[in-house]
Short mmCIF file of N, CA and C and ligand atoms in Angstrom, two decimals:
data_model
loop_
_atom_site.label_atom_id
_atom_site.label_comp_id
_atom_site.label_asym_id
_atom_site.label_seq_id
_atom_site.Cartn_x
_atom_site.Cartn_y
_atom_site.Cartn_z
N MET A 1 97.46 146.27 193.42
CA MET A 1 96.42 144.98 193.76
C MET A 1 95.93 145.52 194.95
N GLY A 2 94.44 146.62 195.18
CA GLY A 2 94.16 147.24 196.39
C GLY A 2 92.97 145.69 197.16
N LYS A 3 92.18 146.45 198.07
CA LYS A 3 91.19 145.52 198.17
C LYS A 3 89.75 146.21 197.69
N PRO A 4 90.04 146.55 196.98
CA PRO A 4 88.34 147.06 196.26
C PRO A 4 88.39 146.54 194.97
N ASN A 5 90.02 146.39 194.92
CA ASN A 5 89.77 145.73 193.17
C ASN A 5 89.72 144.18 193.37
N ASP A 6 89.83 143.62 194.86
CA ASP A 6 89.93 142.41 194.40
C ASP A 6 88.55 141.86 194.82
N THR A 7 87.56 142.66 194.96
CA THR A 7 86.36 142.44 195.58
C THR A 7 85.42 142.79 194.06
N GLN A 8 85.28 143.83 192.88
CA GLN A 8 85.54 143.43 192.08
C GLN A 8 85.96 142.65 190.91
N ASP A 9 87.54 142.05 191.46
CA ASP A 9 87.44 141.06 190.38
C ASP A 9 86.19 139.72 190.34
N TYR A 10 86.26 139.93 192.28
CA TYR A 10 85.68 138.23 192.45
C TYR A 10 83.93 138.61 192.10
N ASP A 11 83.26 139.61 191.41
CA ASP A 11 82.17 139.85 191.22
C ASP A 11 81.97 140.05 189.75
N LYS A 12 82.89 139.66 189.26
CA LYS A 12 83.14 140.25 188.13
C LYS A 12 82.61 137.83 187.58
N LEU A 13 83.81 137.47 188.53
CA LEU A 13 83.80 136.08 188.41
C LEU A 13 82.71 135.59 188.62
N LEU A 14 81.93 136.04 189.65
CA LEU A 14 80.58 135.08 189.57
C LEU A 14 79.63 135.80 188.47
N ARG A 15 79.69 136.77 187.97
CA ARG A 15 78.55 136.44 187.49
C ARG A 15 78.71 136.25 186.15
N SER A 16 80.22 135.96 185.46
CA SER A 16 80.60 135.13 184.16
C SER A 16 79.86 133.27 184.69
N LEU A 17 80.19 133.30 185.63
CA LEU A 17 79.60 131.76 185.87
C LEU A 17 77.93 132.04 185.66
N TYR A 18 77.49 133.02 186.56
CA TYR A 18 76.23 133.19 186.40
C TYR A 18 75.47 132.74 185.18
N ARG A 19 76.39 133.48 184.09
CA ARG A 19 76.47 133.31 182.94
C ARG A 19 75.86 132.26 182.78
N ALA A 20 77.21 131.91 182.61
CA ALA A 20 77.50 130.04 182.02
C ALA A 20 76.13 129.37 182.80
N ILE A 21 75.67 129.40 183.17
CA ILE A 21 75.56 128.69 184.17
C ILE A 21 73.62 128.53 183.53
N ILE A 22 73.58 129.76 184.18
CA ILE A 22 71.96 130.39 182.71
C ILE A 22 72.26 129.96 181.90
N PHE A 23 73.19 130.06 180.74
CA PHE A 23 73.39 129.21 179.40
C PHE A 23 73.68 127.86 179.18
N LEU A 24 74.04 127.40 180.23
CA LEU A 24 73.59 125.73 180.28
C LEU A 24 72.43 125.04 180.69
N SER A 25 72.48 125.24 181.31
CA SER A 25 70.81 124.93 181.89
C SER A 25 69.92 125.53 180.82
N SER A 26 70.40 126.79 180.07
CA SER A 26 68.67 126.34 178.91
C SER A 26 68.90 125.71 178.22
N PHE A 27 70.49 125.49 177.57
CA PHE A 27 70.61 124.59 176.65
C PHE A 27 69.99 123.12 176.97
N ILE A 28 70.81 122.69 178.39
CA ILE A 28 69.44 121.52 178.97
C ILE A 28 68.43 121.17 178.98
N VAL A 29 67.67 122.37 179.12
CA VAL A 29 66.17 122.55 179.09
C VAL A 29 65.43 122.45 177.36
N VAL A 30 65.87 123.03 176.36
CA VAL A 30 65.59 122.51 174.90
C VAL A 30 66.39 121.29 174.94
N LEU A 31 67.21 121.00 175.17
CA LEU A 31 67.59 119.17 174.68
C LEU A 31 67.27 118.47 175.54
N ALA A 32 66.54 118.42 177.02
CA ALA A 32 65.40 117.82 177.27
C ALA A 32 64.49 117.76 177.08
N THR A 33 63.90 118.48 176.55
CA THR A 33 62.46 118.93 175.63
C THR A 33 62.37 118.32 174.44
N GLY A 34 63.32 118.42 173.55
CA GLY A 34 63.90 117.55 172.39
C GLY A 34 63.67 116.15 172.71
N LEU A 35 64.22 115.74 173.73
CA LEU A 35 64.13 113.96 173.93
C LEU A 35 62.81 113.49 174.50
N ILE A 36 62.45 114.81 175.14
CA ILE A 36 60.58 113.85 176.07
C ILE A 36 59.60 114.01 174.97
N TYR A 37 60.16 115.23 173.66
CA TYR A 37 58.86 115.23 172.52
C TYR A 37 58.86 113.82 172.22
N TYR A 38 60.99 113.13 171.54
CA TYR A 38 60.95 111.92 170.40
C TYR A 38 59.99 110.58 171.28
N GLY A 39 61.25 110.53 172.31
CA GLY A 39 60.19 109.90 173.22
C GLY A 39 58.57 109.78 173.21
N LEU A 40 58.04 110.70 173.41
CA LEU A 40 56.36 110.77 173.41
C LEU A 40 55.72 110.26 172.06
N MET A 41 56.56 111.07 171.00
CA MET A 41 55.72 111.20 169.89
C MET A 41 56.63 110.16 168.33
N GLY A 42 57.42 109.85 168.79
CA GLY A 42 58.62 109.61 167.82
C GLY A 42 59.13 110.63 167.12
N ASN A 43 60.52 110.29 166.02
CA ASN A 43 61.11 110.36 165.59
C ASN A 43 59.80 111.32 164.25
N PRO A 44 60.25 112.81 165.07
CA PRO A 44 58.87 113.84 164.18
C PRO A 44 60.09 114.24 162.54
N PHE A 45 60.97 113.81 162.33
CA PHE A 45 61.52 113.78 161.01
C PHE A 45 61.31 112.53 159.59
N SER A 46 61.38 111.75 160.70
CA SER A 46 60.85 110.54 159.63
C SER A 46 59.14 110.40 159.46
N GLN A 47 59.04 109.96 158.44
CA GLN A 47 57.60 110.51 157.98
C GLN A 47 56.38 108.71 158.90
N SER A 48 55.39 109.12 159.35
CA SER A 48 54.62 108.61 159.63
C SER A 48 54.36 107.20 159.14
N ARG A 49 54.49 105.99 159.44
CA ARG A 49 53.78 105.16 159.00
C ARG A 49 52.63 104.89 157.74
N GLU A 50 51.52 105.42 158.29
CA GLU A 50 50.34 105.67 158.21
C GLU A 50 50.23 106.81 156.85
N ALA A 51 51.43 107.37 156.85
CA ALA A 51 52.23 108.53 155.44
C ALA A 51 53.08 108.19 154.60
N THR A 52 53.85 107.43 154.79
CA THR A 52 54.23 106.15 153.75
C THR A 52 53.20 104.97 153.71
N ALA A 53 52.62 104.67 153.84
CA ALA A 53 51.46 103.96 153.21
C ALA A 53 50.46 104.16 152.74
N ALA A 54 50.01 105.53 152.88
CA ALA A 54 49.32 106.28 152.10
C ALA A 54 49.73 106.38 150.28
N ALA A 55 51.14 107.22 150.48
CA ALA A 55 51.65 108.05 150.23
C ALA A 55 52.40 106.11 149.30
N VAL A 56 52.38 105.54 149.12
CA VAL A 56 52.61 103.89 148.31
C VAL A 56 51.48 103.69 147.90
N LYS A 57 49.86 104.00 148.46
CA LYS A 57 49.21 103.41 148.15
C LYS A 57 48.86 104.86 147.13
N ARG A 58 49.04 106.14 147.33
CA ARG A 58 48.93 106.82 146.07
C ARG A 58 49.57 106.32 144.83
N GLU A 59 51.23 106.08 144.71
CA GLU A 59 51.53 105.79 143.38
C GLU A 59 51.26 104.23 142.82
N MET A 60 50.74 103.60 143.41
CA MET A 60 50.43 102.06 142.93
C MET A 60 49.31 102.03 142.33
N PRO A 61 48.89 101.81 140.74
CA PRO A 61 47.52 102.10 140.19
C PRO A 61 46.40 100.81 140.29
N VAL A 62 46.78 99.83 140.70
CA VAL A 62 46.15 98.91 141.09
C VAL A 62 45.40 98.67 141.95
N ALA A 63 43.89 98.60 142.40
CA ALA A 63 43.41 98.84 143.68
C ALA A 63 43.65 97.84 144.23
N ASP A 64 44.06 96.68 144.03
CA ASP A 64 44.18 95.35 145.34
C ASP A 64 44.88 95.59 146.18
N LEU A 65 45.11 96.19 147.00
CA LEU A 65 46.12 96.35 148.51
C LEU A 65 45.33 95.71 149.39
N PRO A 66 45.91 95.03 150.01
CA PRO A 66 44.90 94.35 151.37
C PRO A 66 44.24 95.36 152.20
N SER A 67 44.10 96.63 151.67
CA SER A 67 43.17 97.21 152.67
C SER A 67 42.00 97.40 151.35
N ALA A 68 42.19 97.02 150.60
CA ALA A 68 41.23 97.58 149.35
C ALA A 68 39.56 97.12 150.18
N ASP A 69 38.55 97.29 148.96
CA ASP A 69 37.04 97.56 149.42
C ASP A 69 37.30 96.17 149.16
N GLU A 70 36.64 95.23 150.50
CA GLU A 70 36.06 93.95 150.47
C GLU A 70 34.48 93.20 150.31
N ARG A 71 34.03 94.62 149.58
CA ARG A 71 32.39 93.91 149.11
C ARG A 71 32.30 93.40 148.01
N ILE A 72 31.05 92.49 147.98
CA ILE A 72 30.81 91.24 146.40
C ILE A 72 29.44 91.91 146.31
N ALA A 73 29.46 92.34 145.41
CA ALA A 73 27.88 92.99 144.57
C ALA A 73 27.78 91.57 143.87
N ASP A 74 26.41 90.77 143.66
CA ASP A 74 26.21 90.17 142.61
C ASP A 74 27.49 88.94 142.16
N GLY A 75 27.51 88.63 143.01
CA GLY A 75 28.75 87.37 142.94
C GLY A 75 29.93 88.19 143.01
N ILE A 76 30.04 89.44 142.40
CA ILE A 76 31.47 89.99 141.88
C ILE A 76 32.72 90.81 142.74
N HIS A 77 33.46 90.60 143.34
CA HIS A 77 34.04 90.67 144.20
C HIS A 77 34.50 92.69 143.27
N LEU A 78 33.48 93.80 144.50
CA LEU A 78 34.02 94.98 144.05
C LEU A 78 35.86 95.54 143.57
N ALA A 79 36.35 94.88 144.20
CA ALA A 79 38.30 95.59 143.92
C ALA A 79 38.88 94.86 143.04
N THR A 80 38.36 94.37 142.53
CA THR A 80 39.24 93.34 142.12
C THR A 80 38.43 93.00 140.44
N GLY A 81 36.58 93.81 140.53
CA GLY A 81 36.03 93.15 139.28
C GLY A 81 35.87 91.24 139.25
N LEU A 82 36.59 90.45 139.66
CA LEU A 82 36.43 89.04 139.42
C LEU A 82 35.34 88.67 140.15
N ARG A 83 35.17 87.66 139.56
CA ARG A 83 33.71 86.74 140.51
C ARG A 83 34.64 85.88 141.15
N VAL A 84 33.15 86.13 142.11
CA VAL A 84 33.79 85.12 143.79
C VAL A 84 33.16 83.29 143.65
N ALA A 85 34.09 83.02 143.10
CA ALA A 85 33.95 81.29 142.49
C ALA A 85 35.24 80.74 143.19
N GLU A 86 35.09 79.08 143.17
CA GLU A 86 36.45 78.05 143.73
C GLU A 86 37.62 78.88 142.63
N GLY A 87 38.68 78.96 143.16
CA GLY A 87 40.18 79.72 142.91
C GLY A 87 40.05 80.92 142.32
N PHE A 88 39.06 82.26 142.35
CA PHE A 88 38.98 83.60 143.34
C PHE A 88 40.37 83.65 143.97
N GLU A 89 40.82 82.92 145.05
CA GLU A 89 42.14 83.49 146.64
C GLU A 89 43.02 82.77 145.01
N VAL A 90 43.46 82.53 144.31
CA VAL A 90 44.52 81.84 143.75
C VAL A 90 44.97 83.30 142.83
N VAL A 91 43.67 83.30 141.66
CA VAL A 91 43.35 84.23 141.03
C VAL A 91 43.30 85.45 141.01
N ARG A 92 43.66 85.98 142.12
CA ARG A 92 43.58 87.25 142.89
C ARG A 92 45.06 87.47 143.59
N ALA A 93 45.55 86.91 143.85
CA ALA A 93 47.03 86.54 144.56
C ALA A 93 48.11 86.30 143.21
N THR A 94 47.68 85.76 142.05
CA THR A 94 48.67 85.53 140.71
C THR A 94 48.50 86.78 139.53
N CYS A 95 47.19 87.05 139.81
CA CYS A 95 46.75 87.99 138.07
C CYS A 95 46.49 88.85 138.60
N THR A 96 46.51 89.65 139.93
CA THR A 96 45.81 90.84 139.69
C THR A 96 47.48 92.27 140.08
N GLY A 97 48.44 91.90 140.00
CA GLY A 97 49.60 92.51 140.64
C GLY A 97 50.17 93.04 139.28
N CYS A 98 49.81 92.96 138.11
CA CYS A 98 50.49 94.06 137.19
C CYS A 98 49.51 94.71 136.92
N HIS A 99 47.95 94.58 136.61
CA HIS A 99 47.09 95.16 136.15
C HIS A 99 45.42 93.98 136.48
N SER A 100 44.93 95.32 136.50
CA SER A 100 43.55 95.31 137.58
C SER A 100 42.67 93.98 137.02
N GLY A 101 42.09 93.59 138.30
CA GLY A 101 41.19 91.89 138.14
C GLY A 101 40.73 92.26 136.22
N LYS A 102 40.20 93.62 136.58
CA LYS A 102 39.04 94.00 135.76
C LYS A 102 39.37 93.22 133.90
N LEU A 103 40.83 93.59 133.97
CA LEU A 103 41.25 93.67 132.63
C LEU A 103 41.14 91.75 132.60
N ILE A 104 41.10 90.87 133.23
CA ILE A 104 40.61 89.82 133.22
C ILE A 104 39.40 89.41 132.29
N ALA A 105 38.36 90.25 133.48
CA ALA A 105 36.57 90.61 133.26
C ALA A 105 36.43 90.42 132.13
N GLN A 106 36.82 91.47 131.87
CA GLN A 106 36.31 91.30 130.54
C GLN A 106 36.45 90.91 129.44
N ASN A 107 36.94 89.65 129.77
CA ASN A 107 38.07 88.75 128.65
C ASN A 107 37.33 87.71 128.85
N ARG A 108 36.93 87.20 126.83
CA ARG A 108 36.75 85.54 127.52
C ARG A 108 37.56 85.05 126.35
N ALA A 109 37.39 83.61 127.23
CA ALA A 109 38.01 82.73 126.35
C ALA A 109 38.19 80.72 126.72
N THR A 110 37.86 79.93 125.97
CA THR A 110 38.03 78.42 126.51
C THR A 110 39.48 78.59 127.14
N ARG A 111 39.09 77.74 128.22
CA ARG A 111 40.55 76.88 129.13
C ARG A 111 41.58 76.80 127.90
N ASP A 112 41.80 76.05 126.93
CA ASP A 112 43.09 76.71 126.29
C ASP A 112 43.29 78.13 125.78
N GLY A 113 42.42 78.59 125.53
CA GLY A 113 42.44 80.62 124.86
C GLY A 113 43.07 80.92 126.14
N TRP A 114 42.90 80.56 127.80
CA TRP A 114 43.33 81.10 128.66
C TRP A 114 44.78 81.23 129.12
N GLN A 115 44.80 79.43 128.30
CA GLN A 115 46.62 78.99 128.48
C GLN A 115 47.23 79.91 127.09
N GLU A 116 46.60 79.62 126.24
CA GLU A 116 47.23 80.99 125.23
C GLU A 116 47.76 82.00 125.74
N MET A 117 46.94 82.75 126.11
CA MET A 117 47.28 84.11 127.09
C MET A 117 47.79 84.30 128.54
N ILE A 118 48.28 82.78 128.57
CA ILE A 118 49.64 83.14 130.40
C ILE A 118 50.61 83.01 129.82
N ARG A 119 50.41 82.03 128.51
CA ARG A 119 51.77 81.55 127.82
C ARG A 119 52.66 82.95 127.06
N TRP A 120 51.52 83.77 126.71
CA TRP A 120 51.95 85.29 126.00
C TRP A 120 52.57 86.18 126.83
N MET A 121 52.16 85.94 128.30
CA MET A 121 52.01 87.08 129.55
C MET A 121 53.34 86.15 130.00
N GLN A 122 53.82 85.16 129.48
CA GLN A 122 54.69 83.88 130.42
C GLN A 122 56.43 84.87 129.38
N ARG A 123 55.56 84.17 127.21
CA ARG A 123 57.23 85.38 126.91
C ARG A 123 56.99 87.20 126.73
N THR A 124 56.24 87.20 126.89
CA THR A 124 56.43 88.39 126.67
C THR A 124 56.16 89.81 127.86
N GLN A 125 55.71 89.70 129.21
CA GLN A 125 55.55 90.74 129.74
C GLN A 125 55.90 90.38 131.54
N GLY A 126 56.80 88.96 131.37
CA GLY A 126 57.55 88.61 132.75
C GLY A 126 56.65 87.82 133.71
N LEU A 127 55.54 87.47 133.67
CA LEU A 127 54.71 86.51 134.08
C LEU A 127 55.86 85.61 134.71
N TRP A 128 55.42 84.69 135.73
CA TRP A 128 56.72 83.36 136.16
C TRP A 128 55.45 81.92 135.96
N GLU A 129 56.88 81.08 136.32
CA GLU A 129 56.20 79.85 136.12
C GLU A 129 54.97 79.60 137.57
N LEU A 130 53.44 79.13 136.32
CA LEU A 130 52.86 78.88 138.23
C LEU A 130 52.30 78.00 138.47
N GLY A 131 53.43 77.10 137.55
CA GLY A 131 53.02 75.77 138.96
C GLY A 131 52.12 75.33 139.08
N LYS A 132 52.18 74.08 140.43
CA LYS A 132 51.43 73.72 140.57
C LYS A 132 49.42 75.01 141.03
N ASN A 133 49.47 75.90 140.61
CA ASN A 133 49.07 76.54 140.47
C ASN A 133 47.76 76.70 139.46
N GLU A 134 49.02 76.40 138.47
CA GLU A 134 48.15 76.68 137.05
C GLU A 134 46.84 76.15 136.71
N ALA A 135 46.86 75.35 136.71
CA ALA A 135 45.31 74.06 136.47
C ALA A 135 44.41 74.51 137.25
N ASP A 136 44.80 75.14 138.68
CA ASP A 136 43.51 75.83 139.83
C ASP A 136 42.81 76.86 138.71
N ILE A 137 43.90 78.19 138.32
CA ILE A 137 44.23 79.07 137.74
C ILE A 137 42.74 78.45 136.67
N LEU A 138 43.89 77.76 135.53
CA LEU A 138 42.59 77.67 134.27
C LEU A 138 41.38 77.16 133.57
N ASP A 139 41.40 76.63 135.68
CA ASP A 139 40.00 75.46 136.40
C ASP A 139 38.69 77.70 136.32
N TYR A 140 39.65 78.06 136.74
CA TYR A 140 38.74 79.17 137.46
C TYR A 140 38.19 79.80 135.92
N LEU A 141 39.30 80.42 134.87
CA LEU A 141 39.34 81.36 133.97
C LEU A 141 38.29 80.52 132.94
N ALA A 142 38.66 79.13 132.95
CA ALA A 142 37.41 79.19 132.23
C ALA A 142 36.04 78.62 132.53
N ALA A 143 35.52 78.23 133.52
CA ALA A 143 34.45 77.87 133.99
C ALA A 143 33.37 79.69 134.16
N ASN A 144 34.64 80.70 134.67
CA ASN A 144 33.95 81.57 134.63
C ASN A 144 33.96 83.30 133.32
N TYR A 145 34.92 82.74 133.02
CA TYR A 145 34.87 83.79 131.65
C TYR A 145 35.33 82.88 130.51
N ALA A 146 33.64 81.88 130.03
CA ALA A 146 34.16 81.36 129.10
C ALA A 146 33.29 82.15 127.73
N PRO A 147 33.50 81.63 126.57
CA PRO A 147 33.05 82.48 125.22
C PRO A 147 31.89 82.26 125.77
N VAL A 148 31.06 83.57 125.19
CA VAL A 148 29.03 83.69 125.33
C VAL A 148 29.16 83.53 124.35
N GLU A 149 28.38 82.32 125.35
CA GLU A 149 27.07 82.22 123.66
C GLU A 149 25.79 82.72 123.45
N ILE A 150 25.47 82.87 124.31
CA ILE A 150 24.05 83.86 124.19
C ILE A 150 24.40 84.75 124.41
N GLY A 151 23.46 85.23 122.63
CA GLY A 151 23.48 86.45 121.86
C GLY A 151 24.79 86.39 120.43
N ARG A 152 25.14 85.56 120.29
CA ARG A 152 25.47 85.58 119.11
C ARG A 152 24.33 85.06 118.32
N ARG A 153 24.68 85.82 117.18
CA ARG A 153 23.94 85.26 115.73
C ARG A 153 23.97 83.78 115.57
N ALA A 154 22.67 83.46 115.03
CA ALA A 154 22.70 81.48 115.19
C ALA A 154 24.05 81.49 114.32
N ASN A 155 24.65 80.41 114.00
CA ASN A 155 25.05 79.36 113.58
C ASN A 155 24.32 79.35 111.75
N LEU A 156 25.87 79.59 110.66
CA LEU A 156 25.09 79.28 109.56
C LEU A 156 24.87 78.10 108.93
N ASP A 157 23.50 78.49 108.54
CA ASP A 157 23.36 77.25 107.80
C ASP A 157 24.31 76.92 106.59
N VAL A 158 25.04 76.46 106.70
CA VAL A 158 25.87 76.00 105.30
C VAL A 158 25.61 75.17 104.16
N GLU A 159 24.17 74.45 104.54
CA GLU A 159 23.35 74.28 103.44
C GLU A 159 22.78 75.16 102.15
N ALA A 160 22.27 76.37 103.07
CA ALA A 160 21.69 77.28 102.27
C ALA A 160 22.30 77.93 101.72
N ILE A 161 23.78 78.23 101.86
CA ILE A 161 24.65 79.22 101.59
C ILE A 161 25.39 79.02 99.83
N GLU A 162 24.55 80.05 98.94
CA GLU A 162 24.92 79.94 97.65
C GLU A 162 27.04 80.32 97.57
N TRP A 163 27.45 79.39 97.75
CA TRP A 163 29.06 79.60 97.45
C TRP A 163 29.69 80.66 96.57
N TYR A 164 30.34 81.64 96.31
CA TYR A 164 30.81 82.35 94.97
C TYR A 164 31.97 82.26 95.14
N ILE A 165 33.33 81.91 93.90
CA ILE A 165 34.90 82.25 94.49
C ILE A 165 35.46 83.63 94.00
N LEU A 166 35.34 83.93 94.86
CA LEU A 166 35.94 85.72 94.78
C LEU A 166 36.97 85.82 93.56
N GLY A 167 36.93 87.40 92.75
CA GLY A 167 36.81 87.58 92.00
C GLY A 167 36.50 87.48 90.92
N GLU A 168 35.42 86.20 90.94
CA GLU A 168 34.86 85.75 89.62
C GLU A 168 33.42 86.79 88.78
C1 HEC B 201 54.38 89.74 135.63
C2 HEC B 201 53.22 90.79 135.20
C3 HEC B 201 51.48 90.36 135.05
C4 HEC B 201 50.91 89.26 135.70
C5 HEC B 201 51.24 88.49 136.78
C6 HEC B 201 49.28 88.85 135.43
N1 HEC B 201 49.50 89.85 134.27
FE1 HEC B 201 48.19 89.50 132.73
N2 HEC B 201 48.93 90.84 131.60
C7 HEC B 201 50.72 91.64 131.65
C8 HEC B 201 50.63 92.65 131.09
C9 HEC B 201 51.80 93.20 130.66
C10 HEC B 201 49.46 92.79 130.09
C11 HEC B 201 49.09 93.24 128.69
C12 HEC B 201 48.25 95.02 129.45
C13 HEC B 201 47.87 95.55 128.39
O1 HEC B 201 48.00 95.95 127.58
O2 HEC B 201 47.75 96.92 128.65
C14 HEC B 201 49.08 91.72 130.65
C15 HEC B 201 47.30 91.14 129.69
C16 HEC B 201 45.95 90.87 130.21
C17 HEC B 201 45.04 90.77 129.06
C18 HEC B 201 44.31 91.31 128.51
C19 HEC B 201 45.70 90.54 127.29
C20 HEC B 201 44.56 90.73 125.46
O3 HEC B 201 45.00 90.13 124.76
O4 HEC B 201 44.37 92.40 125.70
C21 HEC B 201 44.63 89.65 130.13
C22 HEC B 201 42.84 88.52 130.07
C23 HEC B 201 46.11 89.15 131.75
N3 HEC B 201 46.80 89.61 131.21
C24 HEC B 201 45.25 87.99 132.53
C25 HEC B 201 46.24 87.58 133.20
C26 HEC B 201 46.05 86.55 134.42
C27 HEC B 201 44.79 85.56 134.19
C28 HEC B 201 46.18 86.53 134.73
C29 HEC B 201 47.12 85.43 136.06
C30 HEC B 201 46.85 84.09 135.66
C31 HEC B 201 48.24 87.44 134.73
N4 HEC B 201 47.35 88.61 133.42
C32 HEC B 201 49.06 87.99 135.43
C33 HEC B 201 50.80 91.16 132.93
C34 HEC B 201 50.60 90.84 133.85
#
């Protein structure tokens, strides 16, 4: 082992040491950049809250979300299609989860008729017991979606009809 060789070995050692340092520091720079990005912008691999909400909104056919259109026109709440009157809020909260309020607004019935529809949904569609809210809901429905009397034909004048038996 001569002197020149010692110097060469030393140079070699120094060079690989530099390489190791450069490799390590570039690794640290990449890592630090990632951590700073994560700290400032949040986890880039998880969906943002807004994107998740938008996705949920797209999947739900029912229009009545908390962010829904709250405008009222001619006494009708536009998002649900329901008339704004006493009991509206409880009906909105109870009745617009499975189907649109417009399905309700299209129907007309007496209080008993509405109760029958509710019983039917309870029997067959998984509607839960409405408890003390039921009376308020029925009051609202009976008041705002009663059978329409206007525009129906006049009642039959029973005296004036000549009755006959079918098949004779
Ligand atoms: C658990 C789910 C659910 C809830 C909550 C619910 N309904 Fe329904 N309702 C249904 C289903 C399912 C139908 C059938 C829909 C169809 O035929 O497309 C229906 C149908 C109706 C209909 C149409 C009935 C007909 O003869 O065409 C009316 C009116 C109605 N619901 C009113 C209400 C009212 C009022 C409430 C609140 C008390 C309510 N619904 C709450 C599930 C529900």
